[in-house]
Amino acid sequence: SQKIEQNSEALNIQEGKTATLTCNYTNYSPAYLQWYRQDPGRGPVFLLLIRENEKEKRKERLKVTFDTTLKQSLFHITASQPADSATYLCANADSGYALNFGKGTSLLVTP
Amino acid sequence: NAGVTQTPKFRVLKTGQSMTLLCAQDMNHEYMYWYRQDPGMGLRLIHYSVGEGTTAKGEVPDGYNVSRLKKQNFLLGLESAAPSQTSVYFCASRPEGGAYNEQFFGPGTRLTVL
């Protein structure tokens, strides 16, 4: 089955900088990848989806890329703010019904 | 719309006790899911349902049972709780259609088994 890997180390950046989070997959190229945000004590919230044939997707300050050669998706937050501090999860649909999540990367944006 | 709600929010059980976690959604979604989230393990799928009256096993189904008697509700049961079931449980739902549809998550239930 597909394995989704995210950097387990927390990412600390300064306010105003661009945060870049990585999601790697190990086997076949997934048809799409989803990105979620999770705040402490809350359930994940959907942010963006990118399909295999899309190189890039944007939504306000968020940008996601999909590189099938590197088997990797990058998630960027430009002009980051302390309110962006959260854990970000990458996921793909393994069985066609349920999502297969990575362990998430914690982002801390300091003023 | 309330979205996805979960009951209870917190619960402490003793080993061997049983309990049922309730998930309700008011979005008329066909698909519903139960995940557990443990430190360092990420979200793991326990059971899921693709419609009223149907259920299927996920990655970690042992020790749990589920039922989907009504479209809007998905129940997760622990017949004999074990300390290994201490976790945060999330319910999610999504509409029928492409597998790429986003999932909507509830706020979670924090369960401690002593």
Tab-separated table of C-alpha atoms in Angstrom:
chain	number	residue	atom	x	y	z
A	1	SER	CA	0.000	0.000	0.000
A	2	GLN	CA	0.994	3.582	-0.424
A	3	LYS	CA	3.104	5.167	2.294
A	4	ILE	CA	2.921	8.912	2.887
A	5	GLU	CA	5.943	10.413	4.616
A	6	GLN	CA	6.193	13.839	6.164
A	7	ASN	CA	9.067	15.409	8.028
A	8	SER	CA	8.445	14.631	11.680
A	9	GLU	CA	10.653	17.460	12.868
A	10	ALA	CA	8.851	20.665	13.662
A	11	LEU	CA	9.426	23.605	11.356
A	12	ASN	CA	10.112	26.938	13.043
A	13	ILE	CA	10.105	30.076	10.929
A	14	GLN	CA	9.873	33.810	11.406
A	15	GLU	CA	6.719	35.746	10.612
A	16	GLY	CA	6.674	37.013	7.042
A	17	LYS	CA	8.850	34.225	5.663
A	18	THR	CA	7.659	31.410	3.411
A	19	ALA	CA	7.086	28.051	5.078
A	20	THR	CA	7.684	24.961	2.959
A	21	LEU	CA	6.472	21.542	4.084
A	22	THR	CA	7.285	18.280	2.328
A	23	CYS	CA	5.180	15.215	1.590
A	24	ASN	CA	6.822	12.188	-0.020
A	25	TYR	CA	5.121	9.043	-1.255
A	26	THR	CA	6.835	5.723	-1.700
A	27	ASN	CA	5.043	3.554	-4.221
A	28	TYR	CA	2.859	4.333	-7.189
A	29	SER	CA	2.038	7.918	-8.047
A	30	PRO	CA	-1.254	8.816	-6.369
A	31	ALA	CA	-3.985	10.310	-8.501
A	32	TYR	CA	-4.134	13.239	-6.122
A	33	LEU	CA	-2.941	14.480	-2.759
A	34	GLN	CA	-4.871	16.409	-0.154
A	35	TRP	CA	-3.531	18.778	2.483
A	36	TYR	CA	-5.202	19.362	5.843
A	37	ARG	CA	-4.553	21.659	8.775
A	38	GLN	CA	-4.973	20.479	12.355
A	39	ASP	CA	-4.960	22.735	15.391
A	40	PRO	CA	-4.353	21.301	18.894
A	41	GLY	CA	-7.455	19.615	20.280
A	42	ARG	CA	-9.352	19.873	16.989
A	43	GLY	CA	-10.085	17.745	13.971
A	44	PRO	CA	-8.261	18.223	10.656
A	45	VAL	CA	-9.615	20.791	8.232
A	46	PHE	CA	-9.234	20.443	4.463
A	47	LEU	CA	-7.072	23.043	2.735
A	48	LEU	CA	-6.142	22.033	-0.795
A	49	LEU	CA	-6.175	19.168	-3.253
A	50	ILE	CA	-3.783	18.712	-6.152
A	51	ARG	CA	-4.199	16.165	-8.928
A	52	GLU	CA	-1.394	14.165	-10.488
A	53	ASN	CA	-1.627	16.093	-13.750
A	54	GLU	CA	-1.482	19.465	-12.002
A	55	LYS	CA	1.937	20.849	-11.301
A	56	GLU	CA	0.746	23.611	-8.998
A	57	LYS	CA	-2.372	24.770	-7.144
A	58	ARG	CA	-2.902	28.033	-5.284
A	59	LYS	CA	-5.354	29.359	-2.746
A	60	GLU	CA	-4.689	32.774	-1.270
A	61	ARG	CA	-1.306	32.482	0.533
A	62	LEU	CA	-1.156	28.715	0.049
A	63	LYS	CA	0.534	26.906	-2.805
A	64	VAL	CA	0.891	23.182	-3.415
A	65	THR	CA	3.101	21.512	-5.997
A	66	PHE	CA	3.192	17.913	-7.230
A	67	ASP	CA	6.364	16.432	-8.682
A	68	THR	CA	5.830	12.864	-9.877
A	69	THR	CA	9.520	12.496	-10.749
A	70	LEU	CA	10.606	13.222	-7.198
A	71	LYS	CA	7.480	11.502	-5.768
A	72	GLN	CA	6.893	14.604	-3.730
A	73	SER	CA	4.414	17.345	-2.946
A	74	LEU	CA	5.468	20.648	-1.440
A	75	PHE	CA	3.125	22.850	0.578
A	76	HIS	CA	4.038	26.539	0.796
A	77	ILE	CA	2.625	29.275	2.997
A	78	THR	CA	3.810	32.683	1.880
A	79	ALA	CA	3.986	35.723	4.186
A	80	SER	CA	3.473	33.394	7.126
A	81	GLN	CA	1.716	34.593	10.276
A	82	PRO	CA	1.656	33.273	13.856
A	83	ALA	CA	-1.945	32.200	13.171
A	84	ASP	CA	-0.568	29.734	10.608
A	85	SER	CA	1.024	27.739	13.436
A	86	ALA	CA	-0.533	24.278	13.345
A	87	THR	CA	0.143	20.732	12.194
A	88	TYR	CA	-0.227	20.127	8.462
A	89	LEU	CA	-1.218	16.711	7.158
A	90	CYS	CA	-0.766	15.244	3.705
A	91	ALA	CA	-3.043	12.431	2.528
A	92	ASN	CA	-4.017	10.333	-0.480
A	93	ALA	CA	-6.834	7.854	-1.083
A	94	ASP	CA	-5.407	4.368	-0.871
A	95	SER	CA	-8.495	2.220	-1.342
A	96	GLY	CA	-10.524	4.735	-3.232
A	97	TYR	CA	-12.733	5.308	-0.231
A	98	ALA	CA	-10.566	6.280	2.737
A	99	LEU	CA	-7.628	8.607	3.122
A	100	ASN	CA	-4.126	7.463	3.957
A	101	PHE	CA	-2.503	10.163	6.088
A	102	GLY	CA	1.077	11.089	6.762
A	103	LYS	CA	2.040	11.753	10.370
A	104	GLY	CA	1.997	15.496	9.846
A	105	THR	CA	4.505	18.293	10.253
A	106	SER	CA	4.194	20.858	13.009
A	107	LEU	CA	4.736	24.477	11.949
A	108	LEU	CA	5.517	27.257	14.414
A	109	VAL	CA	5.588	30.826	13.160
A	110	THR	CA	7.160	33.259	15.592
A	111	PRO	CA	6.658	37.047	15.558
B	1	ASN	CA	-25.328	23.233	9.785
B	2	ALA	CA	-23.510	21.648	12.703
B	3	GLY	CA	-21.323	19.585	10.342
B	4	VAL	CA	-19.852	16.533	12.073
B	5	THR	CA	-20.440	16.191	15.796
B	6	GLN	CA	-19.044	13.616	18.210
B	7	THR	CA	-20.286	12.465	21.600
B	8	PRO	CA	-18.762	12.411	24.184
B	9	LYS	CA	-15.808	14.793	24.044
B	10	PHE	CA	-13.904	13.066	26.846
B	11	ARG	CA	-14.227	9.719	28.564
B	12	VAL	CA	-12.250	7.674	31.066
B	13	LEU	CA	-12.827	3.928	31.154
B	14	LYS	CA	-11.471	1.090	33.213
B	15	THR	CA	-10.005	-1.933	31.463
B	16	GLY	CA	-12.784	-4.283	30.407
B	17	GLN	CA	-15.550	-1.695	30.346
B	18	SER	CA	-17.532	-1.046	27.202
B	19	MET	CA	-18.693	2.126	25.562
B	20	THR	CA	-20.082	3.571	22.350
B	21	LEU	CA	-18.874	6.687	20.595
B	22	LEU	CA	-21.477	8.491	18.531
B	23	CYS	CA	-20.805	10.411	15.337
B	24	ALA	CA	-23.522	12.445	13.641
B	25	GLN	CA	-23.439	14.483	10.431
B	26	ASP	CA	-26.105	16.738	8.973
B	27	MET	CA	-24.633	17.115	5.468
B	28	ASN	CA	-26.346	14.053	3.977
B	29	HIS	CA	-22.964	12.464	3.293
B	30	GLU	CA	-22.826	8.857	2.136
B	31	TYR	CA	-19.377	8.002	3.438
B	32	MET	CA	-18.369	8.038	7.084
B	33	TYR	CA	-15.122	7.094	8.821
B	34	TRP	CA	-13.629	6.430	12.229
B	35	TYR	CA	-9.932	7.218	12.785
B	36	ARG	CA	-7.735	7.089	15.821
B	37	GLN	CA	-4.819	9.452	16.331
B	38	ASP	CA	-1.882	8.595	18.556
B	39	PRO	CA	1.323	10.571	19.142
B	40	GLY	CA	3.879	9.747	16.472
B	41	MET	CA	1.429	7.504	14.584
B	42	GLY	CA	-0.742	9.916	12.695
B	43	LEU	CA	-4.354	9.217	11.795
B	44	ARG	CA	-5.194	5.544	11.286
B	45	LEU	CA	-8.434	4.261	9.859
B	46	ILE	CA	-10.442	1.936	12.111
B	47	HIS	CA	-13.662	1.294	10.159
B	48	TYR	CA	-15.615	3.067	7.488
B	49	SER	CA	-19.029	3.001	5.834
B	50	VAL	CA	-19.994	3.760	2.256
B	51	GLY	CA	-23.701	4.009	2.968
B	52	GLU	CA	-26.492	3.250	5.394
B	53	GLY	CA	-26.349	-0.347	6.542
B	54	THR	CA	-22.790	-0.946	5.280
B	55	THR	CA	-19.491	-1.105	7.151
B	56	ALA	CA	-15.949	-2.151	6.283
B	57	LYS	CA	-12.676	-2.675	8.130
B	58	GLY	CA	-9.845	-0.209	7.945
B	59	GLU	CA	-6.221	-0.474	8.956
B	60	VAL	CA	-6.694	-1.091	12.710
B	61	PRO	CA	-10.152	-2.661	13.272
B	62	ASP	CA	-9.368	-5.139	16.057
B	63	GLY	CA	-11.198	-4.459	19.319
B	64	TYR	CA	-13.783	-2.196	17.692
B	65	ASN	CA	-17.201	-2.670	16.143
B	66	VAL	CA	-19.306	-0.205	14.193
B	67	SER	CA	-22.853	0.256	13.004
B	68	ARG	CA	-24.531	2.551	10.494
B	69	LEU	CA	-28.242	2.039	11.011
B	70	LYS	CA	-29.095	5.591	9.948
B	71	LYS	CA	-27.352	7.555	7.224
B	72	GLN	CA	-26.523	10.435	9.523
B	73	ASN	CA	-25.063	8.368	12.379
B	74	PHE	CA	-21.970	6.172	12.661
B	75	LEU	CA	-21.362	4.417	15.962
B	76	LEU	CA	-18.032	3.060	17.195
B	77	GLY	CA	-18.167	0.457	19.959
B	78	LEU	CA	-15.536	-0.854	22.297
B	79	GLU	CA	-16.781	-4.095	23.831
B	80	SER	CA	-13.936	-4.608	26.304
B	81	ALA	CA	-11.658	-1.593	26.532
B	82	ALA	CA	-7.900	-2.039	26.798
B	83	PRO	CA	-5.205	0.525	27.702
B	84	SER	CA	-3.930	0.244	24.104
B	85	GLN	CA	-7.185	1.883	23.020
B	86	THR	CA	-6.299	5.095	24.819
B	87	SER	CA	-6.339	7.576	21.972
B	88	VAL	CA	-8.124	10.475	20.339
B	89	TYR	CA	-10.893	9.276	18.049
B	90	PHE	CA	-12.030	11.278	15.050
B	91	CYS	CA	-15.070	10.765	12.925
B	92	ALA	CA	-15.215	12.086	9.375
B	93	SER	CA	-17.652	12.132	6.484
B	94	ARG	CA	-17.634	12.972	2.822
B	95	PRO	CA	-20.150	13.069	-0.018
B	96	GLU	CA	-20.466	10.328	-2.592
B	97	GLY	CA	-18.665	10.851	-5.847
B	98	GLY	CA	-15.018	11.054	-6.708
B	99	ALA	CA	-12.591	9.625	-4.193
B	100	TYR	CA	-10.881	13.001	-4.176
B	101	ASN	CA	-13.720	14.629	-2.246
B	102	GLU	CA	-12.510	16.278	0.923
B	103	GLN	CA	-13.370	14.745	4.253
B	104	PHE	CA	-15.081	16.715	7.004
B	105	PHE	CA	-13.896	15.895	10.498
B	106	GLY	CA	-15.540	16.095	13.882
B	107	PRO	CA	-13.878	17.658	16.937
B	108	GLY	CA	-12.692	14.335	18.351
B	109	THR	CA	-13.237	12.217	21.467
B	110	ARG	CA	-10.361	11.841	23.897
B	111	LEU	CA	-10.543	8.387	25.473
B	112	THR	CA	-8.395	7.167	28.336
B	113	VAL	CA	-8.466	3.515	29.382
B	114	LEU	CA	-6.969	2.835	32.799
